[in-house]
Coordinates of C-alpha atoms and ligand atoms in Angstrom, one line a residue:
M21 CA -17.3 127.8 -39.4
P22 CA -20.7 125.2 -40.1
E23 CA -23.6 126.8 -38.2
V24 CA -24.9 123.6 -36.6
R25 CA -22.8 120.5 -35.0
V26 CA -23.5 117.1 -34.8
A27 CA -22.1 113.9 -33.3
L28 CA -23.6 110.6 -34.1
A29 CA -24.2 107.6 -31.5
G30 CA -24.4 104.5 -34.6
V31 CA -22.9 104.6 -37.7
G32 CA -25.7 102.2 -39.5
N33 CA -27.6 103.0 -42.0
C34 CA -29.8 106.0 -40.9
A35 CA -26.2 107.7 -40.3
S36 CA -25.1 106.4 -43.6
A37 CA -28.0 108.2 -45.3
L38 CA -28.0 111.2 -43.6
A39 CA -24.1 111.7 -44.2
Q40 CA -24.7 111.2 -47.7
G41 CA -27.0 113.3 -47.6
L42 CA -25.8 115.8 -46.8
Q43 CA -23.2 116.0 -49.3
Y44 CA -26.4 115.4 -52.0
Y45 CA -28.0 118.4 -50.7
A46 CA -24.6 120.8 -50.5
N47 CA -25.7 122.7 -53.1
C48 CA -29.4 122.8 -52.4
G49 CA -30.3 126.6 -52.8
E50 CA -28.6 127.5 -56.2
E51 CA -29.8 124.0 -57.1
E52 CA -33.6 122.7 -56.8
C53 CA -33.8 120.3 -53.9
L54 CA -35.8 117.9 -54.9
G55 CA -36.6 115.5 -51.9
L56 CA -36.8 118.1 -48.7
R57 CA -39.5 119.0 -47.1
N58 CA -37.7 122.2 -46.1
P59 CA -34.6 123.4 -48.3
V60 CA -34.3 126.4 -45.4
L61 CA -35.0 125.7 -42.1
G62 CA -34.4 128.4 -39.2
K63 CA -32.4 130.4 -42.0
L64 CA -30.3 127.3 -42.2
R65 CA -29.7 124.7 -45.0
P66 CA -28.3 121.2 -44.7
R67 CA -24.9 122.6 -45.7
D68 CA -24.7 124.0 -42.2
I69 CA -25.0 120.9 -40.6
E70 CA -22.0 119.0 -40.3
I71 CA -21.1 116.4 -38.4
V72 CA -18.4 116.8 -36.2
A73 CA -17.4 113.1 -34.3
A74 CA -19.1 109.9 -34.6
F75 CA -18.9 106.4 -32.4
D76 CA -19.7 102.7 -33.4
V77 CA -18.9 99.4 -31.7
D78 CA -18.5 97.8 -35.3
G79 CA -14.5 96.5 -36.1
R80 CA -15.4 97.6 -39.6
K81 CA -16.2 101.3 -39.0
V82 CA -14.2 102.1 -35.8
G83 CA -11.0 103.8 -36.5
K84 CA -12.0 104.9 -40.0
D85 CA -13.2 107.7 -41.6
L86 CA -16.5 108.4 -41.6
S87 CA -16.9 108.7 -45.0
E88 CA -15.1 104.9 -45.3
A89 CA -17.3 103.8 -42.2
I90 CA -20.9 105.0 -43.5
F91 CA -20.5 102.4 -46.4
A92 CA -19.3 99.4 -44.4
E93 CA -20.9 96.4 -44.1
P94 CA -23.4 95.8 -42.1
N95 CA -24.9 98.6 -43.9
N96 CA -26.2 98.2 -46.9
V97 CA -28.7 101.7 -47.7
P98 CA -28.2 102.3 -51.5
K99 CA -25.3 104.4 -52.5
L100 CA -26.7 108.6 -52.5
A101 CA -23.4 110.0 -53.5
D102 CA -19.9 110.3 -53.1
V103 CA -19.1 111.3 -49.6
P104 CA -15.2 113.0 -49.5
I105 CA -13.0 112.7 -46.5
S106 CA -13.8 114.0 -43.3
N107 CA -11.1 113.4 -40.8
V108 CA -14.0 112.8 -38.3
L109 CA -12.6 109.1 -37.5
V110 CA -15.2 107.1 -35.9
H111 CA -14.6 106.7 -31.9
K112 CA -15.3 103.1 -30.1
G113 CA -18.2 103.7 -27.7
P114 CA -19.6 101.4 -25.1
L115 CA -21.2 98.1 -26.2
L116 CA -23.2 98.2 -23.2
D117 CA -27.1 96.4 -24.9
G118 CA -25.7 97.4 -28.5
V119 CA -26.4 94.0 -30.0
G120 CA -28.6 92.1 -29.3
E121 CA -29.4 87.6 -29.8
Y122 CA -30.4 88.4 -33.2
T123 CA -27.7 91.1 -33.9
K124 CA -24.8 89.1 -32.3
N125 CA -23.1 87.5 -35.5
V126 CA -24.1 90.1 -37.8
V127 CA -22.0 93.4 -35.8
I128 CA -18.3 92.6 -35.4
V129 CA -17.8 94.1 -32.4
S130 CA -14.4 95.8 -32.2
D131 CA -11.3 95.5 -30.1
H132 CA -10.3 99.6 -29.8
P133 CA -10.3 100.9 -26.6
E134 CA -13.2 102.9 -25.5
A135 CA -12.9 106.5 -26.3
N136 CA -14.1 108.8 -23.2
V137 CA -17.3 110.1 -25.5
A138 CA -17.7 113.1 -23.5
L139 CA -14.6 114.5 -23.9
A140 CA -14.7 113.5 -27.6
L141 CA -18.3 115.8 -27.7
K142 CA -16.0 118.8 -25.5
E143 CA -13.1 118.5 -28.0
C144 CA -15.3 119.1 -31.3
D145 CA -17.8 121.6 -30.1
A146 CA -20.4 119.0 -30.3
E147 CA -23.8 121.1 -30.2
I148 CA -25.9 118.1 -30.7
L149 CA -26.0 114.1 -30.2
L150 CA -28.4 112.4 -32.3
N151 CA -28.9 109.0 -30.5
L152 CA -29.2 106.5 -34.0
L153 CA -28.6 103.1 -31.9
P154 CA -30.8 99.6 -32.7
S155 CA -33.7 100.1 -31.3
G156 CA -33.0 97.2 -28.7
A157 CA -29.9 99.4 -27.0
A158 CA -31.9 100.8 -24.3
K159 CA -29.4 100.5 -21.8
A160 CA -27.0 102.3 -24.3
S161 CA -29.3 104.8 -25.6
Q162 CA -29.6 106.2 -21.8
W163 CA -25.6 106.2 -21.5
Y164 CA -25.2 108.3 -24.6
A165 CA -28.0 110.6 -23.2
E166 CA -25.7 110.9 -20.3
Q167 CA -22.8 111.7 -22.3
A168 CA -25.0 115.1 -23.8
L169 CA -25.8 115.7 -20.4
V170 CA -22.1 115.8 -19.3
A171 CA -20.8 117.3 -22.2
G172 CA -23.1 120.1 -22.0
C173 CA -25.0 119.2 -26.0
A174 CA -28.7 119.0 -26.6
F175 CA -30.0 114.8 -27.3
V176 CA -32.2 113.6 -30.0
N177 CA -33.3 110.3 -29.6
V178 CA -34.0 108.6 -33.0
T179 CA -34.6 105.6 -31.6
P180 CA -38.0 104.4 -29.8
N181 CA -36.0 103.6 -26.5
F182 CA -38.7 106.0 -24.0
I183 CA -36.3 109.3 -23.2
A184 CA -37.7 112.4 -24.2
S185 CA -41.5 111.0 -23.2
D186 CA -39.3 110.1 -20.0
A187 CA -40.4 112.8 -17.5
V188 CA -37.0 112.0 -15.2
W189 CA -34.9 112.8 -18.8
D190 CA -36.9 115.2 -19.9
Q191 CA -36.4 116.5 -16.0
R192 CA -33.0 116.4 -16.2
F193 CA -32.3 117.9 -19.4
A194 CA -34.6 120.9 -17.9
M195 CA -32.1 120.9 -14.8
A196 CA -29.5 120.9 -17.3
E197 CA -30.5 124.1 -19.2
L198 CA -30.3 121.5 -22.7
P199 CA -33.2 121.0 -25.2
L200 CA -34.2 116.8 -25.7
A201 CA -36.0 115.6 -28.8
G202 CA -37.4 112.2 -29.0
D203 CA -38.8 109.1 -28.9
D204 CA -38.6 107.3 -32.3
L205 CA -38.1 109.1 -35.6
I206 CA -41.5 109.4 -37.9
D207 CA -40.5 108.8 -41.8
Q208 CA -40.9 111.2 -44.6
V209 CA -43.2 109.0 -46.5
G210 CA -44.2 106.8 -42.8
A211 CA -46.4 103.5 -43.0
T212 CA -48.2 105.1 -39.3
T213 CA -48.8 109.0 -40.7
L214 CA -50.2 107.5 -44.0
H215 CA -52.2 104.6 -41.7
K216 CA -53.7 107.9 -39.1
T217 CA -53.8 109.8 -42.1
L218 CA -56.3 107.1 -43.8
L219 CA -58.6 106.5 -41.6
Q220 CA -58.5 110.3 -40.2
L221 CA -60.0 110.6 -44.1
L222 CA -62.4 107.6 -43.6
S223 CA -63.6 108.6 -40.3
T224 CA -64.5 112.0 -41.9
N225 CA -66.4 111.6 -44.1
G226 CA -68.7 109.2 -42.0
V227 CA -67.0 106.0 -42.7
R228 CA -67.4 103.4 -39.4
I229 CA -63.6 101.7 -39.4
K230 CA -64.5 98.1 -37.7
E231 CA -60.2 96.9 -38.1
T232 CA -56.9 97.4 -39.2
Y233 CA -53.5 96.5 -39.4
Q234 CA -50.5 97.9 -40.5
L235 CA -47.6 95.3 -40.7
D236 CA -44.0 95.5 -42.2
V237 CA -40.8 93.7 -43.2
G238 CA -37.7 95.1 -43.5
G239 CA -34.0 93.7 -44.2
G240 CA -31.8 96.4 -42.3
T241 CA -29.7 95.2 -39.7
E242 CA -32.6 97.1 -37.6
S243 CA -35.7 95.2 -39.0
L244 CA -33.5 92.3 -37.2
D245 CA -32.7 93.9 -34.0
T246 CA -36.2 94.8 -34.1
L247 CA -37.5 90.9 -34.3
G248 CA -35.1 89.9 -31.6
R249 CA -36.2 92.9 -29.2
T250 CA -37.9 95.3 -30.0
K251 CA -41.3 94.0 -31.7
D252 CA -43.3 94.6 -28.6
V253 CA -42.7 98.0 -27.7
K254 CA -42.6 98.8 -31.6
R255 CA -46.0 97.7 -31.7
T256 CA -47.8 99.4 -28.4
V257 CA -46.3 102.6 -29.5
K258 CA -47.5 102.5 -33.2
T259 CA -50.5 101.1 -32.2
K260 CA -51.3 104.0 -29.4
S261 CA -50.0 105.9 -32.0
V262 CA -52.9 105.0 -34.4
E263 CA -55.7 104.3 -32.6
A264 CA -55.2 108.3 -31.5
A265 CA -56.5 108.6 -34.9
L266 CA -59.8 107.6 -34.7
P267 CA -62.7 109.1 -32.8
Y268 CA -64.4 105.8 -31.6
E269 CA -62.7 102.6 -30.7
A270 CA -61.9 99.8 -33.5
A271 CA -59.6 97.0 -33.6
V272 CA -56.5 98.3 -34.2
V273 CA -53.0 96.6 -34.6
A274 CA -50.1 98.4 -36.4
G275 CA -46.0 96.7 -35.8
S276 CA -43.5 95.2 -37.3
T277 CA -43.6 91.4 -38.3
D278 CA -40.2 90.0 -40.1
Y279 CA -36.6 90.3 -41.3
V280 CA -36.1 89.5 -44.8
D281 CA -32.9 89.4 -45.5
F282 CA -32.9 89.8 -49.5
L283 CA -34.9 93.3 -49.0
Q284 CA -31.9 94.4 -48.5
N285 CA -32.7 98.2 -46.7
R286 CA -35.7 98.0 -47.9
R287 CA -39.0 98.2 -46.5
D288 CA -42.5 97.0 -47.1
S289 CA -45.4 97.8 -45.3
Y290 CA -48.8 96.3 -45.6
F291 CA -52.2 98.1 -44.9
W292 CA -56.0 96.5 -43.7
I293 CA -58.7 98.5 -43.1
K294 CA -62.2 97.1 -43.4
G295 CA -64.9 99.5 -42.5
V296 CA -68.7 100.0 -43.4
H297 CA -70.2 103.3 -44.9
F298 CA -74.1 104.5 -46.2
G299 CA -76.6 102.2 -45.4
N300 CA -74.4 99.2 -43.5
V301 CA -72.1 98.7 -46.9
P302 CA -68.8 97.3 -46.0
M303 CA -65.6 98.5 -47.7
Q304 CA -62.0 97.6 -47.7
I305 CA -58.7 99.1 -48.3
D306 CA -55.8 96.1 -48.9
M307 CA -52.6 98.1 -50.1
K308 CA -48.7 98.1 -49.8
L309 CA -46.4 100.7 -49.4
S310 CA -42.7 99.7 -50.4
T311 CA -39.9 102.3 -49.4
V312 CA -35.9 102.3 -48.2
D313 CA -35.8 102.7 -44.8
A314 CA -33.0 105.2 -44.0
P315 CA -33.4 107.3 -46.7
N316 CA -36.3 107.9 -45.4
A317 CA -35.6 109.3 -42.2
G318 CA -33.3 111.7 -43.9
S319 CA -35.6 114.7 -44.7
V320 CA -36.9 114.5 -41.0
L321 CA -33.5 114.3 -39.5
F322 CA -32.6 117.5 -41.4
D323 CA -35.6 119.4 -39.9
V324 CA -34.5 118.1 -36.3
I325 CA -31.5 118.8 -36.4
R326 CA -31.7 123.1 -37.6
A327 CA -35.1 123.2 -35.2
M328 CA -32.7 121.8 -32.3
K329 CA -30.3 124.2 -33.1
V330 CA -33.3 127.0 -33.0
A331 CA -33.7 125.3 -29.8
L332 CA -30.3 125.4 -28.4
E333 CA -30.4 129.6 -29.8
R334 CA -33.7 129.9 -27.6
K335 CA -31.9 128.8 -24.9
M336 CA -34.9 126.2 -24.2
K337 CA -34.5 123.8 -21.8
G338 CA -35.4 119.6 -21.7
A339 CA -38.2 118.4 -24.4
V340 CA -39.0 121.0 -27.2
V341 CA -42.5 119.9 -27.7
P342 CA -42.9 121.3 -30.3
V343 CA -40.4 119.3 -32.0
C344 CA -41.1 116.3 -30.6
A345 CA -44.9 116.6 -32.0
Y346 CA -43.7 117.2 -35.5
A347 CA -41.4 114.3 -35.7
F348 CA -41.1 111.4 -33.8
K349 CA -43.8 108.7 -33.5
H350 CA -43.5 108.8 -29.2
P351 CA -43.5 112.4 -27.9
P352 CA -43.8 113.8 -24.6
Q353 CA -47.5 114.6 -25.8
L354 CA -48.9 112.9 -28.4
L355 CA -51.1 115.7 -30.6
S356 CA -53.0 115.4 -33.7
L357 CA -50.9 115.6 -36.9
E358 CA -52.9 118.8 -37.8
V359 CA -51.8 120.4 -33.8
A360 CA -48.3 119.3 -34.0
E361 CA -48.2 120.6 -37.7
R362 CA -49.2 123.7 -36.5
I363 CA -47.1 124.2 -33.9
F364 CA -44.2 123.3 -35.3
A365 CA -44.7 125.6 -38.4
D366 CA -45.3 128.4 -35.1
F367 CA -42.3 127.3 -33.9
I368 CA -40.0 127.7 -37.0
E369 CA -41.7 130.8 -38.2
E370 CA -40.5 132.5 -35.6
A371 CA -37.1 132.0 -36.3
Ligands
NAD27 N1 -36.4 105.4 -40.8 C1 -35.4 104.3 -40.2 O1 -34.1 104.2 -40.2 C2 -35.5 104.7 -38.8 C3 -37.0 106.2 -38.6 C4 -37.3 105.5 -37.0 C5 -36.3 105.2 -36.1 N2 -35.2 104.9 -36.6 C6 -34.2 104.3 -35.4 O2 -33.0 104.3 -35.6 C7 -32.3 103.9 -35.5 C8 -31.2 103.3 -36.1 O3 -31.6 102.4 -37.3 P1 -30.4 101.9 -38.4 O4 -31.2 101.9 -38.9 O5 -29.8 103.1 -38.9 O6 -29.7 101.4 -37.4 P2 -28.3 100.5 -37.8 O7 -28.7 98.7 -37.5 O8 -28.0 100.0 -39.2 O9 -27.2 101.5 -36.7 C9 -26.7 100.7 -35.1 C10 -25.9 101.3 -35.6 O10 -25.1 101.0 -34.1 C11 -24.0 100.9 -33.9 N3 -24.5 100.7 -32.5 C12 -24.3 99.4 -31.6 N4 -24.4 99.3 -30.6 C13 -23.4 100.7 -30.1 C14 -22.9 101.3 -29.0 N5 -22.9 100.4 -27.6 N6 -22.7 102.1 -29.4 C15 -22.3 102.7 -30.2 N7 -23.0 102.5 -31.7 C16 -23.1 101.1 -31.7 C17 -24.0 99.5 -34.6 O11 -22.7 98.9 -34.9 C18 -24.5 100.2 -36.2 O12 -23.6 101.2 -36.9 C19 -32.7 103.0 -35.3 O13 -33.4 102.6 -33.6 C20 -34.4 102.8 -35.0 O14 -35.8 102.2 -34.8 C21 -34.9 105.1 -37.8

């Protein structure tokens, strides 16, 4: 019997990297776990996680075994591992606002009948529902949070929609005695974290930052959806998070800019920092980080899933602050990187 039973809302690039990663790290423990931050967390290894249900709307994924659906277009994450037949067939969920103006020609909506999502979650004993919908799917994200409540599942909101950081949803999960985590996952090699760390290092060393921006371009469907629907909200979330790294006011902009199809699932992040140091002498940093988007979420998702299992075992209710602060850009309480790291370490050390 697997230890952690997870369901996926959305079988896009992120879900593909997660499912492939579970195979890639299946022997983690006996073999080296290169690329993972926590090979063991809460006494759990990656192989203790099992995907027991999945929901999507795209006809190339719905009705297919998960092992096939994760490689279907428009997913373009690179292949990390062979995934054997899982016997998990992708259910059709309701579309709601799942596609936007820019993605309506990229996603082919299935004509399969819609599943009863809450019932499907109950039938497979799912413990945690991961919300991996496009960032513009605000209504659909809330709808899946509602299904988690009905089915008695913990809910993890990987998208930038405000659920864990919304007091009403926090209260509703608390009333239902279920844990909740979100919003907007922090990547393993996160441009926001790198930006904040650089700014902190410079200001600790007495550099006065005058202006800084961090902008990125990507080629996954998510970058296309961001361009059409969530550019502004992402810019607000990232800029607030980066501003919090500086002990004084400076001109700060952080966000995404555009979709470049030939990048596939790659993401190029550009950093500009301008300030002054000793004697009011100017300094500047002009830097580029290149990553592949979906695998960049894998290690953090492994940590979040296992930490939420710990939260379930401890019968925690509502937003789990150490998990939200450690793994999400827009948690209910924005804490410094050091405090977030420390409270998460304390949280898992007790497990
Ligand atoms: N590194 C990362 O990949 C990362 C980091 C932080 C946050 N996120 C967030 O994770 C989410 C998923 O990212 P992705 O790259 O996998 O996106 P994606 O566009 O590749 O996948 C989204 C999937 O959701 C499906 N979908 C759309 N509407 C649906 C509905 N109503 N019901 C069920 N399925 C539906 C789509 O068909 C698609 O398969 C995004 O919100 C993104 O912002 C990702």
